[in-house]
C-alpha positions as MATLAB code, in Angstrom:
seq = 'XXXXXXXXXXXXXXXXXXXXXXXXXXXXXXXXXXXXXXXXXXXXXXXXXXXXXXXXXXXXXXXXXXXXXXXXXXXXXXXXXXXXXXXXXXXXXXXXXXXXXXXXXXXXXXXXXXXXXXXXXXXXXXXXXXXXXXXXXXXXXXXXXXXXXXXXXXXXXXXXXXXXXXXXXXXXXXXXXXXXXXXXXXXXXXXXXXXXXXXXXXXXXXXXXXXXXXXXXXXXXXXXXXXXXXXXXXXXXXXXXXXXXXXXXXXXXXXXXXXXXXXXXXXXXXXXXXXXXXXXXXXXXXXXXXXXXXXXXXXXXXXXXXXXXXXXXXXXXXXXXXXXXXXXXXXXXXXXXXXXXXXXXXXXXXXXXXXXXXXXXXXXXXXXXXXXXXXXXX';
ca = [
     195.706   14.448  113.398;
     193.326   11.450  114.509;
     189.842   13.122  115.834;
     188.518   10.099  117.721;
     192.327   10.159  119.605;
     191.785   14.166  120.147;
     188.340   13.181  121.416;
     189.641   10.929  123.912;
     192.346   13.245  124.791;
     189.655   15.893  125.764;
     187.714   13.816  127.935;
     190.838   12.633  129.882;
     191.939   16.676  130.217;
     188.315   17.218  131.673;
     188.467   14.608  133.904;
     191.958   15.295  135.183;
     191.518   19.206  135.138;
     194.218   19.926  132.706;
     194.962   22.439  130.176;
     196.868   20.855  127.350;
     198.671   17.211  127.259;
     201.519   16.711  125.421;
     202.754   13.485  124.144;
     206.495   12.894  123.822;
     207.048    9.133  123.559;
     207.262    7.728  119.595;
     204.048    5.608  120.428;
     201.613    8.050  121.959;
     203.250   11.400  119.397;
     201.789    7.925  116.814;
     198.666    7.330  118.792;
     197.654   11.318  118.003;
     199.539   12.476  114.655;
     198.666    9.451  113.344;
     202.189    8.414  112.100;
     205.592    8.376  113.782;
     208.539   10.841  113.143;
     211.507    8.078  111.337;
     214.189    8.616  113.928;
     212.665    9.511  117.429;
     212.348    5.789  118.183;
     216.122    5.452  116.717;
     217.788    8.670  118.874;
     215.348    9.994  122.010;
     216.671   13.029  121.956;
     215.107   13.530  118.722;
     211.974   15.036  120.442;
     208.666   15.000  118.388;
     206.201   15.821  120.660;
     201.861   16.477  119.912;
     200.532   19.600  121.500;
     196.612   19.008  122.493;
     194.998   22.131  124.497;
     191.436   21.690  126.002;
     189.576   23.094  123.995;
     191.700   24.560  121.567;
     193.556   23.682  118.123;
     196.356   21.431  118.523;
     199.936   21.465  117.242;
     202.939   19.267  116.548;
     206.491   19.963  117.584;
     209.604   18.501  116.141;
     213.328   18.466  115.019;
     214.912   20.106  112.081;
     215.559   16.864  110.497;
     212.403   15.644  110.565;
     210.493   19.128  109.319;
     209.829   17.861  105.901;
     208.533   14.421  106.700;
     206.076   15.753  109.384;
     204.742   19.002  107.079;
     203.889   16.043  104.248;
     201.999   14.129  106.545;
     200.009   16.544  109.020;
     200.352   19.565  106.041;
     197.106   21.512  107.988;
     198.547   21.364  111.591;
     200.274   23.674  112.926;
     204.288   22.670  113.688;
     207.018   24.192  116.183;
     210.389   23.073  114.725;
     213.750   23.044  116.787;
     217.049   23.097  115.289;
     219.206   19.935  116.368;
     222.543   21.034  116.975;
     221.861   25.030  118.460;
     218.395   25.294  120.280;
     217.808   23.842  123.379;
     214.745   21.957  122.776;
     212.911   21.893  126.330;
     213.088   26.276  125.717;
     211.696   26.216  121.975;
     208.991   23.983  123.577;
     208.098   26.623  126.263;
     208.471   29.011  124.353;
     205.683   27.288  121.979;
     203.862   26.839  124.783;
     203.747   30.007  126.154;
     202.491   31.328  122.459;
     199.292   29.235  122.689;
     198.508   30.570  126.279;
     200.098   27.526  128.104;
     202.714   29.243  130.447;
     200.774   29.242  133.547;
     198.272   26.078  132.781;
     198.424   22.616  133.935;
     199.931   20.307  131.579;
     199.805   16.893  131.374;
     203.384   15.324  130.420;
     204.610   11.483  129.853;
     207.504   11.396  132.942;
     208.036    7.698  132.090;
     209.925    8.648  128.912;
     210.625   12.429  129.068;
     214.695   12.152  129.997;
     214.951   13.884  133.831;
     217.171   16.854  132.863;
     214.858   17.574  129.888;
     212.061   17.696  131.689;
     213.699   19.977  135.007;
     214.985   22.370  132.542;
     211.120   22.598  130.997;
     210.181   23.263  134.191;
     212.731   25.905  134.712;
     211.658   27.680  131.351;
     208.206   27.248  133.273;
     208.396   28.249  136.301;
     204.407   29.001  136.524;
     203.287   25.906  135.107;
     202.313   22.539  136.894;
     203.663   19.586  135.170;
     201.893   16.157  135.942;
     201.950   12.296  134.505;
     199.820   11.414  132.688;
     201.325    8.280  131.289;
     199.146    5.991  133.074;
     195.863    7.587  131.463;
     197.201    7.204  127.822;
     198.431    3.920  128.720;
     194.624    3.339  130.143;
     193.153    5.128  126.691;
     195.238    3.154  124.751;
     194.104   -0.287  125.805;
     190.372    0.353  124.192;
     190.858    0.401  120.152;
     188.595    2.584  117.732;
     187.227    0.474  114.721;
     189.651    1.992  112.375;
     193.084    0.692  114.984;
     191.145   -2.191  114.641;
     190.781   -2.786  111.570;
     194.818   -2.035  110.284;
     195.868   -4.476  113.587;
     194.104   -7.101  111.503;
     196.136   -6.531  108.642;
     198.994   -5.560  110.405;
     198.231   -9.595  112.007;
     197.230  -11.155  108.203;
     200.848   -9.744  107.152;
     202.886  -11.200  109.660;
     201.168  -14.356  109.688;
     201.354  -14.968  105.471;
     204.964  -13.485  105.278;
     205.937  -16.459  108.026;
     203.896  -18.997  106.095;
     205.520  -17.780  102.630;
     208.848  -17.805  104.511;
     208.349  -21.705  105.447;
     206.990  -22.833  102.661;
     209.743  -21.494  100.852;
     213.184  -23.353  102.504;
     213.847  -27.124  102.774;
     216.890  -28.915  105.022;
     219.973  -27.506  104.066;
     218.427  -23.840  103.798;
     219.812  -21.158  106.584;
     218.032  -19.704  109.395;
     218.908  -16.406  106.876;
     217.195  -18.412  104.112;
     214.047  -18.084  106.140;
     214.924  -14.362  107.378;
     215.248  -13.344  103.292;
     211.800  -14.628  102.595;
     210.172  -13.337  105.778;
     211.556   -9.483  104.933;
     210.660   -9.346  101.719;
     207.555  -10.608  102.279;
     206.854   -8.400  105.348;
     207.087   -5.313  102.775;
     205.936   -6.863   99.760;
     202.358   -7.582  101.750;
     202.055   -4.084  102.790;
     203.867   -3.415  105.656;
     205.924   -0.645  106.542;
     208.589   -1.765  108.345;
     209.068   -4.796  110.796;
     209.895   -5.336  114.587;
     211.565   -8.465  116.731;
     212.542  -10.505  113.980;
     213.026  -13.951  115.510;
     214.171  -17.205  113.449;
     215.812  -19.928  115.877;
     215.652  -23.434  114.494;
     217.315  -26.878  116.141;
     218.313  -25.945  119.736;
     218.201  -22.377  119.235;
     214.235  -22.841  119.461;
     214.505  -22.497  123.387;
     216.076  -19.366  123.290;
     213.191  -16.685  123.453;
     214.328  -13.894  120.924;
     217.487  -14.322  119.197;
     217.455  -13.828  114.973;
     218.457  -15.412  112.479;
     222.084  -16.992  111.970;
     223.598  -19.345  109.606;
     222.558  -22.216  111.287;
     221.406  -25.028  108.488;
     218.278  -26.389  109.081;
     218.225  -30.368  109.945;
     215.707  -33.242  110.111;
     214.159  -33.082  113.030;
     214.708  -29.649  113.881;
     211.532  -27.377  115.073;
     211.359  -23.845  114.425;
     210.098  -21.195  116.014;
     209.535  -17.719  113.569;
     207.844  -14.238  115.349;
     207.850  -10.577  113.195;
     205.668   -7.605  113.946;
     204.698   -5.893  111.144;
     204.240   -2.177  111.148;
     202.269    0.524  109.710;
     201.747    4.151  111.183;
     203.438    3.147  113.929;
     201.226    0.272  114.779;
     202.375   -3.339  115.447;
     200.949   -6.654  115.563;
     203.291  -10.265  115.746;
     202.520  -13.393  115.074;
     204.724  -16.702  115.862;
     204.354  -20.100  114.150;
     206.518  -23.037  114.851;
     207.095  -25.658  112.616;
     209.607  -28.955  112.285;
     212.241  -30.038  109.281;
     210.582  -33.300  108.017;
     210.170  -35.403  110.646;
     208.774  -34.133  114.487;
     211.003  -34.924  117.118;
     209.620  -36.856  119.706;
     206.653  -35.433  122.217;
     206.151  -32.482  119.832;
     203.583  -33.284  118.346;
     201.861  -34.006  122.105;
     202.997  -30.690  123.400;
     201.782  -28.561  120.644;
     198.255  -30.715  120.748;
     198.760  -28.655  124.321;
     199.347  -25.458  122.772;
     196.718  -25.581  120.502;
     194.108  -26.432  123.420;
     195.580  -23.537  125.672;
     195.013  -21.185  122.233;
     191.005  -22.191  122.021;
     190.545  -22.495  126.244;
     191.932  -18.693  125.832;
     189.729  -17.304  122.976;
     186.766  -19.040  124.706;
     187.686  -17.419  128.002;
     188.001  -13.763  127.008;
     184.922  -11.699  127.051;
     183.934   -8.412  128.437;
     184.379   -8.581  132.192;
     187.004  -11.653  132.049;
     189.998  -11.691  134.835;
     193.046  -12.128  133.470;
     194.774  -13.684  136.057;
     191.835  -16.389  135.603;
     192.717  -16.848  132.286;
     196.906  -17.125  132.892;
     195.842  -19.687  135.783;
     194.129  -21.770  133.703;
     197.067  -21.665  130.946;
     199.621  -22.869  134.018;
     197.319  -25.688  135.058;
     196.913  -26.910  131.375;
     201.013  -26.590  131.325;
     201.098  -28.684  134.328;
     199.019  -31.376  132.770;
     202.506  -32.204  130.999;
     204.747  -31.068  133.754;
     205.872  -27.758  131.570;
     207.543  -25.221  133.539;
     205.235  -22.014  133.766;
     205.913  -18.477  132.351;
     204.776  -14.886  133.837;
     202.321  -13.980  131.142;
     200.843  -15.895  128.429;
     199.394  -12.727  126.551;
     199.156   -8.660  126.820;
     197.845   -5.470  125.198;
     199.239   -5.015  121.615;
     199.062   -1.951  119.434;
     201.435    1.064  119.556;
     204.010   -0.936  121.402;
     205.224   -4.593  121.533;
     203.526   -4.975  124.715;
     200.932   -2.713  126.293;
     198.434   -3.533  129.096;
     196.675   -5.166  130.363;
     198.761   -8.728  130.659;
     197.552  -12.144  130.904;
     199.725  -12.771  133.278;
     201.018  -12.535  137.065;
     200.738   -8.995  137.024;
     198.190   -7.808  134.699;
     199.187   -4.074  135.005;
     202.798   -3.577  134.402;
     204.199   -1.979  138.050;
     201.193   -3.203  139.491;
     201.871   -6.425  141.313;
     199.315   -8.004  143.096;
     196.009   -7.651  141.259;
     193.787   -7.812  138.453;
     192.585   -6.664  135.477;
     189.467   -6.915  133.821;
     189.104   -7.336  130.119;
     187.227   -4.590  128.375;
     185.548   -4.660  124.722;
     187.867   -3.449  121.824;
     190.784   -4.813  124.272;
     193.171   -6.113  121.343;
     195.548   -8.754  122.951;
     197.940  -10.614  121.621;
     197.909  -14.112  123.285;
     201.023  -17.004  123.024;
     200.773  -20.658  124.357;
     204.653  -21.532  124.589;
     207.160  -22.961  126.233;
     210.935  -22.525  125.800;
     212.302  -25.220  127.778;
     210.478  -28.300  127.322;
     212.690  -30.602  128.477;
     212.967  -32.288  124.981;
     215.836  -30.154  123.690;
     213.061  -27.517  121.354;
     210.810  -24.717  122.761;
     207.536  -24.315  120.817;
     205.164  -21.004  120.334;
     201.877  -20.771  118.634;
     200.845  -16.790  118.653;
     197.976  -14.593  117.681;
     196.329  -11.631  117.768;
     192.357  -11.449  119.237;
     189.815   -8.445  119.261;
     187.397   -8.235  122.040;
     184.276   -8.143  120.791;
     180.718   -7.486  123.176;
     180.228  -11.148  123.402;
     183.371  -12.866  123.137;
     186.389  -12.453  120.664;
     187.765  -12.788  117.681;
     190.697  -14.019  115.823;
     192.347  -11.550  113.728;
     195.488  -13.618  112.863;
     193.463  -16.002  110.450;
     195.797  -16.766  107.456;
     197.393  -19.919  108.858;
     195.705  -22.998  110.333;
     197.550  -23.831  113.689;
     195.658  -26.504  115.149;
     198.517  -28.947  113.595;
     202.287  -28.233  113.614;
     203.495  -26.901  110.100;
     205.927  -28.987  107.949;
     208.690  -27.838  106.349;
     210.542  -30.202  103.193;
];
């Protein structure tokens, strides 16, 4: 199990007066074990659950199915196993509980994802214990990265943005959407990754559609094309979109993604410790309306364990939180996206990237390709 996540973990059960947290969503059971049990994203009732007591030695918990994978990875930590198809998970889970001294404490639970019958029959099998959210304080921990998250969201960003430069490098007019989707994959994977997320290839008119994948749509002079994947490893994420054109740029695309490419550098020179992000997404809408663009409701947000995690560049800059602000914070990683969908010219464009808040400013982590001119494909 990650120490400097256990560390965090203990300062937020201090703070909150709690006696143990348990995590139960695939991201934050990631955030602590350090890697993600295959199938709990895949089927929820697959729980897989980490067990952190203040104080005291933590534990994992998990389904029969995925015994073997989480004893080879976290071999030294203790593990509660249920059995699918006969034990009643929520009971084996309080019954755990109780054995490390838990049945009367105060424990910190994530209601957002824990199903509502799963977690009224835990608190059945617990009738003495007080069970309280804490989702919004991992959410909160979350948003500030250790060195070491860091460092693999950079090379989770390198990946994705080489395996979509390989990708259009490698297909000419004539290829298939699924020309560019073959390269992309095996790329992904052959540059490290583990798996991928949001695979998104839409060429021609299909650029203005904001995540469909790949068809067998030929690719035609003219056409601009819009490719996103996240890469993954341990559960962590980072995407990266590039747009390109077949040949020859339509008309005003070159002009809008000058745009794009000013909006990209306005934002990296904006976002320091202490920034507002709803400064920041202001100033993207009044660059947009420069070229009468229609606006969008975020124009970057929190990256890491999920697609998107707080805070957002956006209207609201914490999700459920309409209204107000957000500040950025150092080690904030954030991935930002200058786009429109609907230009008005018959293509959307995209330019994408991943940044690390640094003390004075930030940096680019999604380096490999050059954006500041659209890419060329044939």
């Amino acid at each position: 199990m990650r120490q400097a996540i256990l560390d965090k973990l203990q300062g937020l059960m201090k703070d909150r007066s709690l006696d143990a947290v348990i995590t139960s969503s695939p991201e934050n059971f990631g955030y602590v074990a350090g890697f993600v049990a295959p199938s709990q994203p895949l089927m929820r009732h697959r729980h897989a659950m980490a067990i952190v007591p203040a104080g005291g030695t933590p534990g994992l918990f998990c389904v029969d199915m995925e015994e073997t994978t989480v004893r080879r990875e976290a071999p030294d930590t203790s593990l509660s196993v249920w059995r699918e198809f006969s034990d009643d998970p929520m009971q084996v889970l309080a019954s755990t509980l109780e054995g490390m001294g838990l049945a009367r404490a105060c424990l910190g639970l994530e209601l957002d994802y824990l199903p509502a019958g799963d977690f009224a029959r835990l608190a059945g099998f617990l009738p003495h214990a007080r069970l309280v959210g804490v989702e919004k304080d991992l959410s909160r921990l979350r948003q500030i990265k250790t060195p070491e998250e860091v460092t693999l969201i950079r090379r989770l960003s390198r990946i994705a943005d080489q395996a979509i430069a390989d990708s259009l490098a490698a297909v000419r007019a004539g290829d298939t959407e699924l020309d560019i989707a073959a390269v992309l994959t095996r790329r992904t994977y052959e540059l490290g990754a583990e798996n991928f997320k949001l695979l998104i290839v839409a060429t021609g008119e299909r650029s203005q559609l904001p995540n469909v994948g790949p068809t067998a749509r030929k690719l035609q002079r003219g056409d601009v094309c819009r490719v996103e994947i996240f890469s993954v490893i341990g559960g962590y994420q980072a995407g990266v979109c590039r747009t390109a054109y077949v040949q020859e740029a339509p008309p005003m695309a070159e002009d809008i993604w000058r745009l794009m490419v000013e909006c990209k550098y306005a934002i990296l020179d904006q976002i320091r410790p202490g920034a507002s992000c709803l400064d920041v997404y202001r100033d993207f809408i009044a660059r947009l309306e420069t070229m009468n663009l229609p606006p969008i409701s975020f124009v970057g947000h929190g990256i890491g364990l999920h697609l998107h995690e707080d805070p957002y560049i956006g209207e609201t800059p914490i999700l459920g939180a309409p209204g107000g602000d957000a500040r950025i914070e150092q080690d904030m990683v954030l991935g930002f996206e200058p786009l429109c969908y609907r230009t008005g010219y018959g293509f959307g464009v995209q330019n994408k990237d991943v940044l690390h808040v640094t003390g004075d400013g930030a940096t680019l982590l999604s380096d490999y390709t050059n954006t500041d001119t659209l890419i060329r494909i044939g």
